[in-house]
Amino acid sequence: MKVGFIGLGNVGGKLSGSLVRNGTDLLVHDLDPELVAAKVAAGAGAGASPARMMQVCDAVITCLPSPAASAAVVEEMLPHMGPGKIWMEMSTTDADEVQRLGKAAIATGAAAVDCPVSGGCHRADTGNISIYAGCDRATFDRILPLLTLMGRRVLHTGDLGSASILKVMTNYLATANLLTLCEALTVMKGAGMDLATTFEAISISSGTSFVHETESQLILSGSRDVNFTMDLVLKDIGLFQKLADDAGIPLELSPMIIGMMQDGQARYGNRAQSDRMIERLEEATGLDIRAPGFPQELIDDEPEERGYEIVPAR
C-alpha cells in the first residue's frame, strides 16, 4: 500500500516517523518545508500537493491542527478520490465535520476513516500510542495492518465519526485530571509535604492516572512542556462541550474547566504549553511546585512492538 501523510507537526511527525521506520512506501506533505525535508532524509518521499498525493496513493492520512485545516485539504483531494482510495483522518476533530467530509469521500466510491490517537507524543514517537478507528468493518480490516505500525492498541469504535467523539471525551478527562493534579500538588506543598513523596503517594494510590504518571513529572521538573498547547486543549474540550450541548446534557465541570483554560491562555499565550496551568497557582500562592529528580522530557521506555486490535467485551 502506498501511503500519503499530510501534517508533520508534534503528533503527525511522530506517527509518520513510525511508518518510515517500518518500511512503508510513504509520501509526506506539510506547509513547513523543513519538516518535509527531515522526513525525506529519513526515507520518505516528498508529496507535491494533497491532490497529487491522493492521485498516486492508496491511502492518504491527514493529521492537522483544526477542522478547517482538514476541510481545506480534503476538498482539494476530493476530485481525485474514487474506488480503492482511502482518506484517514488522524486529527482530533469535530465528529459532524468528519462525517460531512467522509460522506463526500464515500460518495466518490472511496472509503473514509476517523482514526485519532491517544497516549501522548512520547508514545506516538515509538509506535506505542493507542488508536481509535471509526469506519465500516471491511475498511477497518483493510487499514488495520497500517494502524498497527503506528499504534500499540487499536480499537474499532463503530461508524465514521465515533472515534472522534471518543477522542474528545478522553481529552476532556485528561484536562480535568491535569487541573485537579495542579491543585493537589499545590495543596500538598502548602501543607508542608515533600513533593517527591507526594508524587509516589499518588502513583501507588487510587488517585493515580496516566496524566499523573506523565505530566506531573514535567510539572515537578519545571519543564512544563508536554508537547500539547492550550489552544489545542481548548479546541478539544470545546468539542466535548459541543457534544453535551447537542445532546441537551447540562454539564457543571466542563464550563469551569473551559474557563480555567481560557484564563491560562490569556495569561501565558495562545500556544503556551498546557502544563503551565500550574503557574496560575504558583502565582496565587507564592509556592514553587518543583522538586529535584524529575525529567525535563517524557521518554517512552517500552520497546516498540507491532500493534494489535482491542476487542471490547460484549
mmCIF file of C-alpha atoms in Angstrom:
data_model
loop_
_atom_site.group_PDB
_atom_site.id
_atom_site.type_symbol
_atom_site.label_atom_id
_atom_site.label_comp_id
_atom_site.label_asym_id
_atom_site.label_seq_id
_atom_site.Cartn_x
_atom_site.Cartn_y
_atom_site.Cartn_z
ATOM 1 C CA MET A 1 0.000 0.000 0.000
ATOM 2 C CA LYS A 2 1.330 3.410 -0.981
ATOM 3 C CA VAL A 3 0.505 5.949 1.727
ATOM 4 C CA GLY A 4 0.441 9.729 1.894
ATOM 5 C CA PHE A 5 0.782 11.632 5.178
ATOM 6 C CA ILE A 6 -0.235 15.307 5.424
ATOM 7 C CA GLY A 7 0.649 17.241 8.576
ATOM 8 C CA LEU A 8 4.049 16.695 10.202
ATOM 9 C CA GLY A 9 3.578 18.574 13.481
ATOM 10 C CA ASN A 10 4.094 17.275 17.016
ATOM 11 C CA VAL A 11 1.892 14.215 16.521
ATOM 12 C CA GLY A 12 1.911 13.763 12.751
ATOM 13 C CA GLY A 13 5.694 13.960 12.576
ATOM 14 C CA LYS A 14 5.987 11.084 15.022
ATOM 15 C CA LEU A 15 3.251 8.923 13.506
ATOM 16 C CA SER A 16 4.725 9.321 10.029
ATOM 17 C CA GLY A 17 8.125 8.522 11.516
ATOM 18 C CA SER A 18 6.797 5.150 12.649
ATOM 19 C CA LEU A 19 5.609 4.428 9.118
ATOM 20 C CA VAL A 20 9.012 5.318 7.655
ATOM 21 C CA ARG A 21 10.821 3.300 10.313
ATOM 22 C CA ASN A 22 8.715 0.249 9.492
ATOM 23 C CA GLY A 23 9.313 0.403 5.745
ATOM 24 C CA THR A 24 6.046 1.927 4.495
ATOM 25 C CA ASP A 25 6.070 3.357 0.981
ATOM 26 C CA LEU A 26 5.322 6.886 2.175
ATOM 27 C CA LEU A 27 4.896 10.356 0.701
ATOM 28 C CA VAL A 28 4.739 13.305 3.121
ATOM 29 C CA HIS A 29 3.488 16.896 2.883
ATOM 30 C CA ASP A 30 3.470 19.904 5.205
ATOM 31 C CA LEU A 31 3.421 23.685 4.875
ATOM 32 C CA ASP A 32 6.832 23.715 6.599
ATOM 33 C CA PRO A 33 9.438 22.531 4.045
ATOM 34 C CA GLU A 34 11.951 21.780 6.797
ATOM 35 C CA LEU A 35 9.634 19.160 8.293
ATOM 36 C CA VAL A 36 9.227 17.573 4.883
ATOM 37 C CA ALA A 37 12.990 17.597 4.298
ATOM 38 C CA ALA A 38 13.606 15.829 7.601
ATOM 39 C CA LYS A 39 11.218 13.010 6.688
ATOM 40 C CA VAL A 40 12.681 12.732 3.193
ATOM 41 C CA ALA A 41 16.121 12.387 4.765
ATOM 42 C CA ALA A 42 14.720 9.537 6.870
ATOM 43 C CA GLY A 43 13.412 7.682 3.803
ATOM 44 C CA ALA A 44 10.032 9.155 2.844
ATOM 45 C CA GLY A 45 9.217 10.803 -0.467
ATOM 46 C CA ALA A 46 8.049 14.402 -0.826
ATOM 47 C CA GLY A 47 4.402 14.755 -1.835
ATOM 48 C CA ALA A 48 3.886 17.592 -4.289
ATOM 49 C CA SER A 49 0.391 18.516 -3.060
ATOM 50 C CA PRO A 50 -2.618 16.903 -1.354
ATOM 51 C CA ALA A 51 -4.312 16.497 -4.744
ATOM 52 C CA ARG A 52 -1.300 14.769 -6.274
ATOM 53 C CA MET A 53 -0.879 12.548 -3.209
ATOM 54 C CA MET A 54 -4.459 11.326 -3.473
ATOM 55 C CA GLN A 55 -3.871 10.609 -7.148
ATOM 56 C CA VAL A 56 -0.837 8.385 -6.580
ATOM 57 C CA CYS A 57 -1.508 6.887 -3.119
ATOM 58 C CA ASP A 58 -3.866 4.159 -1.972
ATOM 59 C CA ALA A 59 -4.473 5.898 1.366
ATOM 60 C CA VAL A 60 -3.853 9.476 2.469
ATOM 61 C CA ILE A 61 -3.653 10.354 6.167
ATOM 62 C CA THR A 62 -4.361 13.858 7.468
ATOM 63 C CA CYS A 63 -3.125 14.961 10.893
ATOM 64 C CA LEU A 64 -3.843 18.676 11.129
ATOM 65 C CA PRO A 65 -4.445 21.272 13.859
ATOM 66 C CA SER A 66 -8.067 22.220 13.164
ATOM 67 C CA PRO A 67 -11.259 21.077 11.412
ATOM 68 C CA ALA A 68 -10.873 23.987 8.992
ATOM 69 C CA ALA A 69 -7.376 22.850 8.002
ATOM 70 C CA SER A 70 -8.607 19.311 7.393
ATOM 71 C CA ALA A 71 -11.568 20.550 5.359
ATOM 72 C CA ALA A 72 -9.325 22.603 3.080
ATOM 73 C CA VAL A 73 -7.058 19.625 2.408
ATOM 74 C CA VAL A 74 -9.876 17.120 1.896
ATOM 75 C CA GLU A 75 -11.706 19.429 -0.514
ATOM 76 C CA GLU A 76 -8.519 19.627 -2.567
ATOM 77 C CA MET A 77 -8.279 15.820 -2.636
ATOM 78 C CA LEU A 78 -11.959 15.043 -3.316
ATOM 79 C CA PRO A 79 -11.817 15.322 -7.124
ATOM 80 C CA HIS A 80 -9.134 12.616 -7.091
ATOM 81 C CA MET A 81 -10.894 10.168 -4.789
ATOM 82 C CA GLY A 82 -12.675 7.090 -6.054
ATOM 83 C CA PRO A 83 -12.904 3.312 -5.648
ATOM 84 C CA GLY A 84 -9.864 1.861 -3.916
ATOM 85 C CA LYS A 85 -8.858 5.163 -2.293
ATOM 86 C CA ILE A 86 -8.949 5.779 1.481
ATOM 87 C CA TRP A 87 -8.947 9.030 3.422
ATOM 88 C CA MET A 88 -7.772 8.559 7.021
ATOM 89 C CA GLU A 89 -8.342 11.466 9.430
ATOM 90 C CA MET A 90 -5.941 11.235 12.386
ATOM 91 C CA SER A 91 -6.589 14.789 13.594
ATOM 92 C CA THR A 92 -8.626 15.411 16.732
ATOM 93 C CA THR A 93 -11.651 16.988 15.122
ATOM 94 C CA ASP A 94 -15.377 17.602 15.176
ATOM 95 C CA ALA A 95 -17.392 14.434 14.587
ATOM 96 C CA ASP A 96 -20.010 16.259 12.499
ATOM 97 C CA GLU A 97 -17.298 17.682 10.266
ATOM 98 C CA VAL A 98 -15.522 14.369 9.760
ATOM 99 C CA GLN A 99 -18.863 12.773 8.879
ATOM 100 C CA ARG A 100 -19.629 15.562 6.393
ATOM 101 C CA LEU A 101 -16.266 15.218 4.673
ATOM 102 C CA GLY A 102 -16.336 11.432 4.952
ATOM 103 C CA LYS A 103 -19.719 11.213 3.239
ATOM 104 C CA ALA A 104 -18.352 13.318 0.387
ATOM 105 C CA ALA A 105 -15.395 10.937 0.081
ATOM 106 C CA ILE A 106 -17.626 7.859 0.215
ATOM 107 C CA ALA A 107 -19.863 9.331 -2.494
ATOM 108 C CA THR A 108 -16.896 9.101 -4.882
ATOM 109 C CA GLY A 109 -16.504 5.394 -4.132
ATOM 110 C CA ALA A 110 -13.608 5.937 -1.712
ATOM 111 C CA ALA A 111 -13.523 4.918 1.953
ATOM 112 C CA ALA A 112 -13.203 7.250 4.935
ATOM 113 C CA VAL A 113 -11.936 6.636 8.464
ATOM 114 C CA ASP A 114 -11.523 8.836 11.517
ATOM 115 C CA CYS A 115 -8.618 7.391 13.491
ATOM 116 C CA PRO A 116 -7.318 9.793 16.151
ATOM 117 C CA VAL A 117 -4.663 8.768 18.646
ATOM 118 C CA SER A 118 -4.355 8.947 22.428
ATOM 119 C CA GLY A 119 -1.431 8.460 24.786
ATOM 120 C CA GLY A 120 0.985 11.352 24.422
ATOM 121 C CA CYS A 121 3.618 12.461 21.943
ATOM 122 C CA HIS A 122 6.284 10.322 23.606
ATOM 123 C CA ARG A 123 4.298 7.192 22.759
ATOM 124 C CA ALA A 124 3.499 8.413 19.272
ATOM 125 C CA ASP A 125 7.257 8.589 18.775
ATOM 126 C CA THR A 126 7.738 4.879 19.485
ATOM 127 C CA GLY A 127 4.637 3.433 17.840
ATOM 128 C CA ASN A 128 3.165 2.584 21.250
ATOM 129 C CA ILE A 129 0.274 5.054 21.215
ATOM 130 C CA SER A 130 -3.379 3.962 21.111
ATOM 131 C CA ILE A 131 -5.571 4.481 18.040
ATOM 132 C CA TYR A 132 -9.357 4.651 17.680
ATOM 133 C CA ALA A 133 -10.871 3.931 14.263
ATOM 134 C CA GLY A 134 -14.380 4.771 13.106
ATOM 135 C CA CYS A 135 -15.454 3.167 9.804
ATOM 136 C CA ASP A 136 -17.150 0.101 8.380
ATOM 137 C CA ARG A 137 -15.586 -3.224 9.303
ATOM 138 C CA ALA A 138 -14.305 -4.005 5.800
ATOM 139 C CA THR A 139 -12.369 -0.731 5.688
ATOM 140 C CA PHE A 140 -11.049 -1.324 9.209
ATOM 141 C CA ASP A 141 -9.713 -4.747 8.228
ATOM 142 C CA ARG A 142 -8.005 -3.170 5.230
ATOM 143 C CA ILE A 143 -6.220 -0.452 7.218
ATOM 144 C CA LEU A 144 -5.508 -2.419 10.416
ATOM 145 C CA PRO A 145 -2.027 -3.540 9.266
ATOM 146 C CA LEU A 146 -1.150 0.119 8.656
ATOM 147 C CA LEU A 147 -2.549 1.280 12.007
ATOM 148 C CA THR A 148 -0.578 -1.374 13.872
ATOM 149 C CA LEU A 149 2.646 0.174 12.570
ATOM 150 C CA MET A 150 1.749 3.471 14.249
ATOM 151 C CA GLY A 151 -0.013 2.293 17.419
ATOM 152 C CA ARG A 152 0.164 -0.486 20.006
ATOM 153 C CA ARG A 153 -3.547 -0.801 20.736
ATOM 154 C CA VAL A 154 -6.152 -0.257 18.011
ATOM 155 C CA LEU A 155 -9.870 -0.065 18.796
ATOM 156 C CA HIS A 156 -12.596 -0.241 16.150
ATOM 157 C CA THR A 157 -15.133 2.175 17.629
ATOM 158 C CA GLY A 158 -18.015 1.798 15.181
ATOM 159 C CA ASP A 159 -19.222 4.035 12.380
ATOM 160 C CA LEU A 160 -17.404 7.010 10.902
ATOM 161 C CA GLY A 161 -17.297 9.808 13.495
ATOM 162 C CA SER A 162 -17.439 7.554 16.545
ATOM 163 C CA ALA A 163 -13.673 7.664 17.046
ATOM 164 C CA SER A 164 -13.698 11.476 17.086
ATOM 165 C CA ILE A 165 -16.468 11.505 19.693
ATOM 166 C CA LEU A 166 -14.485 9.185 21.956
ATOM 167 C CA LYS A 167 -11.249 11.092 21.425
ATOM 168 C CA VAL A 168 -12.572 14.460 22.600
ATOM 169 C CA MET A 169 -14.060 12.691 25.636
ATOM 170 C CA THR A 170 -10.648 11.311 26.586
ATOM 171 C CA ASN A 171 -9.028 14.725 26.151
ATOM 172 C CA TYR A 172 -11.700 16.259 28.375
ATOM 173 C CA LEU A 173 -10.891 13.703 31.070
ATOM 174 C CA ALA A 174 -7.159 14.323 30.688
ATOM 175 C CA THR A 175 -7.655 18.083 31.054
ATOM 176 C CA ALA A 176 -9.801 17.654 34.156
ATOM 177 C CA ASN A 177 -7.144 15.390 35.613
ATOM 178 C CA LEU A 178 -4.380 17.899 34.846
ATOM 179 C CA LEU A 179 -6.233 20.682 36.662
ATOM 180 C CA THR A 180 -7.006 18.562 39.717
ATOM 181 C CA LEU A 181 -3.367 17.455 39.871
ATOM 182 C CA CYS A 182 -2.241 21.082 39.800
ATOM 183 C CA GLU A 183 -4.496 21.773 42.767
ATOM 184 C CA ALA A 184 -3.466 18.610 44.621
ATOM 185 C CA LEU A 185 0.263 19.259 44.253
ATOM 186 C CA THR A 186 -0.123 22.874 45.341
ATOM 187 C CA VAL A 187 -2.164 21.979 48.428
ATOM 188 C CA MET A 188 0.364 19.328 49.402
ATOM 189 C CA LYS A 189 3.190 21.852 49.070
ATOM 190 C CA GLY A 190 1.206 24.315 51.172
ATOM 191 C CA ALA A 191 0.614 21.611 53.774
ATOM 192 C CA GLY A 192 4.364 21.066 54.066
ATOM 193 C CA MET A 193 4.587 17.747 52.246
ATOM 194 C CA ASP A 194 7.656 16.748 50.220
ATOM 195 C CA LEU A 195 6.629 16.796 46.581
ATOM 196 C CA ALA A 196 8.700 13.757 45.529
ATOM 197 C CA THR A 197 6.989 11.784 48.290
ATOM 198 C CA THR A 198 3.650 13.215 47.198
ATOM 199 C CA PHE A 199 4.298 12.052 43.631
ATOM 200 C CA GLU A 200 4.936 8.487 44.834
ATOM 201 C CA ALA A 201 1.918 8.562 47.149
ATOM 202 C CA ILE A 202 -0.339 9.434 44.219
ATOM 203 C CA SER A 203 1.349 6.851 41.982
ATOM 204 C CA ILE A 204 0.531 3.952 44.317
ATOM 205 C CA SER A 205 -2.966 5.165 45.180
ATOM 206 C CA SER A 206 -6.493 5.104 43.830
ATOM 207 C CA GLY A 207 -5.858 8.680 42.691
ATOM 208 C CA THR A 208 -3.211 7.791 40.130
ATOM 209 C CA SER A 209 -3.691 8.133 36.387
ATOM 210 C CA PHE A 210 -1.882 8.297 33.079
ATOM 211 C CA VAL A 211 -1.831 12.090 33.351
ATOM 212 C CA HIS A 212 -0.213 11.904 36.785
ATOM 213 C CA GLU A 213 2.390 9.394 35.662
ATOM 214 C CA THR A 214 3.388 11.655 32.774
ATOM 215 C CA GLU A 215 2.503 15.321 33.242
ATOM 216 C CA SER A 216 3.096 15.519 36.994
ATOM 217 C CA GLN A 217 6.731 14.710 36.279
ATOM 218 C CA LEU A 218 7.007 17.646 33.868
ATOM 219 C CA ILE A 219 5.312 19.979 36.331
ATOM 220 C CA LEU A 220 7.684 18.964 39.130
ATOM 221 C CA SER A 221 10.801 19.162 36.975
ATOM 222 C CA GLY A 222 9.866 22.684 35.921
ATOM 223 C CA SER A 223 9.918 21.704 32.236
ATOM 224 C CA ARG A 224 6.151 22.086 31.767
ATOM 225 C CA ASP A 225 6.500 21.017 28.135
ATOM 226 C CA VAL A 226 4.203 18.128 27.269
ATOM 227 C CA ASN A 227 4.056 18.961 23.534
ATOM 228 C CA PHE A 228 0.411 19.960 23.831
ATOM 229 C CA THR A 229 -0.612 23.595 23.756
ATOM 230 C CA MET A 230 -3.501 25.457 25.341
ATOM 231 C CA ASP A 231 -5.153 26.321 22.036
ATOM 232 C CA LEU A 232 -5.371 22.610 21.200
ATOM 233 C CA VAL A 233 -6.713 21.791 24.654
ATOM 234 C CA LEU A 234 -9.416 24.433 24.287
ATOM 235 C CA LYS A 235 -10.328 23.122 20.835
ATOM 236 C CA ASP A 236 -10.759 19.597 22.190
ATOM 237 C CA ILE A 237 -12.666 20.411 25.377
ATOM 238 C CA GLY A 238 -14.807 22.820 23.370
ATOM 239 C CA LEU A 239 -15.730 19.952 21.045
ATOM 240 C CA PHE A 240 -16.655 17.854 24.094
ATOM 241 C CA GLN A 241 -18.874 20.667 25.394
ATOM 242 C CA LYS A 242 -20.489 20.880 21.951
ATOM 243 C CA LEU A 243 -21.365 17.175 22.151
ATOM 244 C CA ALA A 244 -23.034 17.796 25.518
ATOM 245 C CA ASP A 245 -24.878 20.863 24.232
ATOM 246 C CA ASP A 246 -26.115 18.984 21.158
ATOM 247 C CA ALA A 247 -27.407 16.178 23.386
ATOM 248 C CA GLY A 248 -29.029 18.608 25.831
ATOM 249 C CA ILE A 249 -26.868 17.419 28.732
ATOM 250 C CA PRO A 250 -26.258 20.126 31.373
ATOM 251 C CA LEU A 251 -22.624 19.812 32.468
ATOM 252 C CA GLU A 252 -21.217 21.569 35.513
ATOM 253 C CA LEU A 253 -17.483 20.853 35.496
ATOM 254 C CA SER A 254 -16.922 21.272 31.760
ATOM 255 C CA PRO A 255 -17.735 25.029 31.622
ATOM 256 C CA MET A 256 -15.484 25.600 34.659
ATOM 257 C CA ILE A 257 -12.625 23.715 33.007
ATOM 258 C CA ILE A 258 -13.035 25.726 29.813
ATOM 259 C CA GLY A 259 -12.981 28.950 31.820
ATOM 260 C CA MET A 260 -9.838 27.928 33.690
ATOM 261 C CA MET A 261 -8.033 27.016 30.474
ATOM 262 C CA GLN A 262 -9.118 30.279 28.864
ATOM 263 C CA ASP A 263 -7.645 32.160 31.823
ATOM 264 C CA GLY A 264 -4.375 30.230 31.446
ATOM 265 C CA GLN A 265 -4.267 31.036 27.744
ATOM 266 C CA ALA A 266 -4.881 34.742 28.456
ATOM 267 C CA ARG A 267 -2.019 34.754 30.968
ATOM 268 C CA TYR A 268 0.608 32.720 29.120
ATOM 269 C CA GLY A 269 -0.292 32.893 25.453
ATOM 270 C CA ASN A 270 -2.354 31.085 22.826
ATOM 271 C CA ARG A 271 0.330 28.460 22.214
ATOM 272 C CA ALA A 272 1.537 28.068 25.799
ATOM 273 C CA GLN A 273 2.097 24.512 26.980
ATOM 274 C CA SER A 274 -0.900 23.137 28.881
ATOM 275 C CA ASP A 275 1.232 22.133 31.887
ATOM 276 C CA ARG A 276 1.839 25.813 32.578
ATOM 277 C CA MET A 277 -1.578 25.830 34.250
ATOM 278 C CA ILE A 278 0.342 25.058 37.463
ATOM 279 C CA GLU A 279 1.790 28.571 37.270
ATOM 280 C CA ARG A 280 -1.618 30.117 37.975
ATOM 281 C CA LEU A 281 -1.492 28.520 41.422
ATOM 282 C CA GLU A 282 2.204 29.304 41.930
ATOM 283 C CA GLU A 283 1.446 32.960 41.261
ATOM 284 C CA ALA A 284 -1.591 32.946 43.552
ATOM 285 C CA THR A 285 0.236 31.300 46.468
ATOM 286 C CA GLY A 286 3.904 32.193 46.050
ATOM 287 C CA LEU A 287 4.729 28.481 46.255
ATOM 288 C CA ASP A 288 7.248 26.746 43.982
ATOM 289 C CA ILE A 289 5.771 23.449 42.753
ATOM 290 C CA ARG A 290 9.036 21.823 41.715
ATOM 291 C CA ALA A 291 11.162 19.004 43.051
ATOM 292 C CA PRO A 292 14.556 17.545 42.079
ATOM 293 C CA GLY A 293 14.970 14.275 40.224
ATOM 294 C CA PHE A 294 12.165 14.569 37.665
ATOM 295 C CA PRO A 295 12.785 14.523 33.890
ATOM 296 C CA GLN A 296 12.724 17.502 31.549
ATOM 297 C CA GLU A 297 11.020 15.455 28.834
ATOM 298 C CA LEU A 298 8.984 12.280 28.601
ATOM 299 C CA ILE A 299 10.615 9.260 27.015
ATOM 300 C CA ASP A 300 8.717 6.069 26.265
ATOM 301 C CA ASP A 301 10.900 3.242 27.579
ATOM 302 C CA GLU A 302 8.580 0.459 26.390
ATOM 303 C CA PRO A 303 10.099 -1.484 23.498
ATOM 304 C CA GLU A 304 8.354 -0.921 20.201
ATOM 305 C CA GLU A 305 6.058 -3.795 19.267
ATOM 306 C CA ARG A 306 3.673 -4.446 16.408
ATOM 307 C CA GLY A 307 0.223 -3.279 17.453
ATOM 308 C CA TYR A 308 -2.950 -5.304 17.735
ATOM 309 C CA GLU A 309 -6.708 -4.847 17.782
ATOM 310 C CA ILE A 310 -8.503 -4.354 21.108
ATOM 311 C CA VAL A 311 -11.832 -6.220 21.116
ATOM 312 C CA PRO A 312 -14.395 -4.942 23.671
ATOM 313 C CA ALA A 313 -16.091 -7.425 25.961
ATOM 314 C CA ARG A 314 -19.714 -7.922 24.949
#
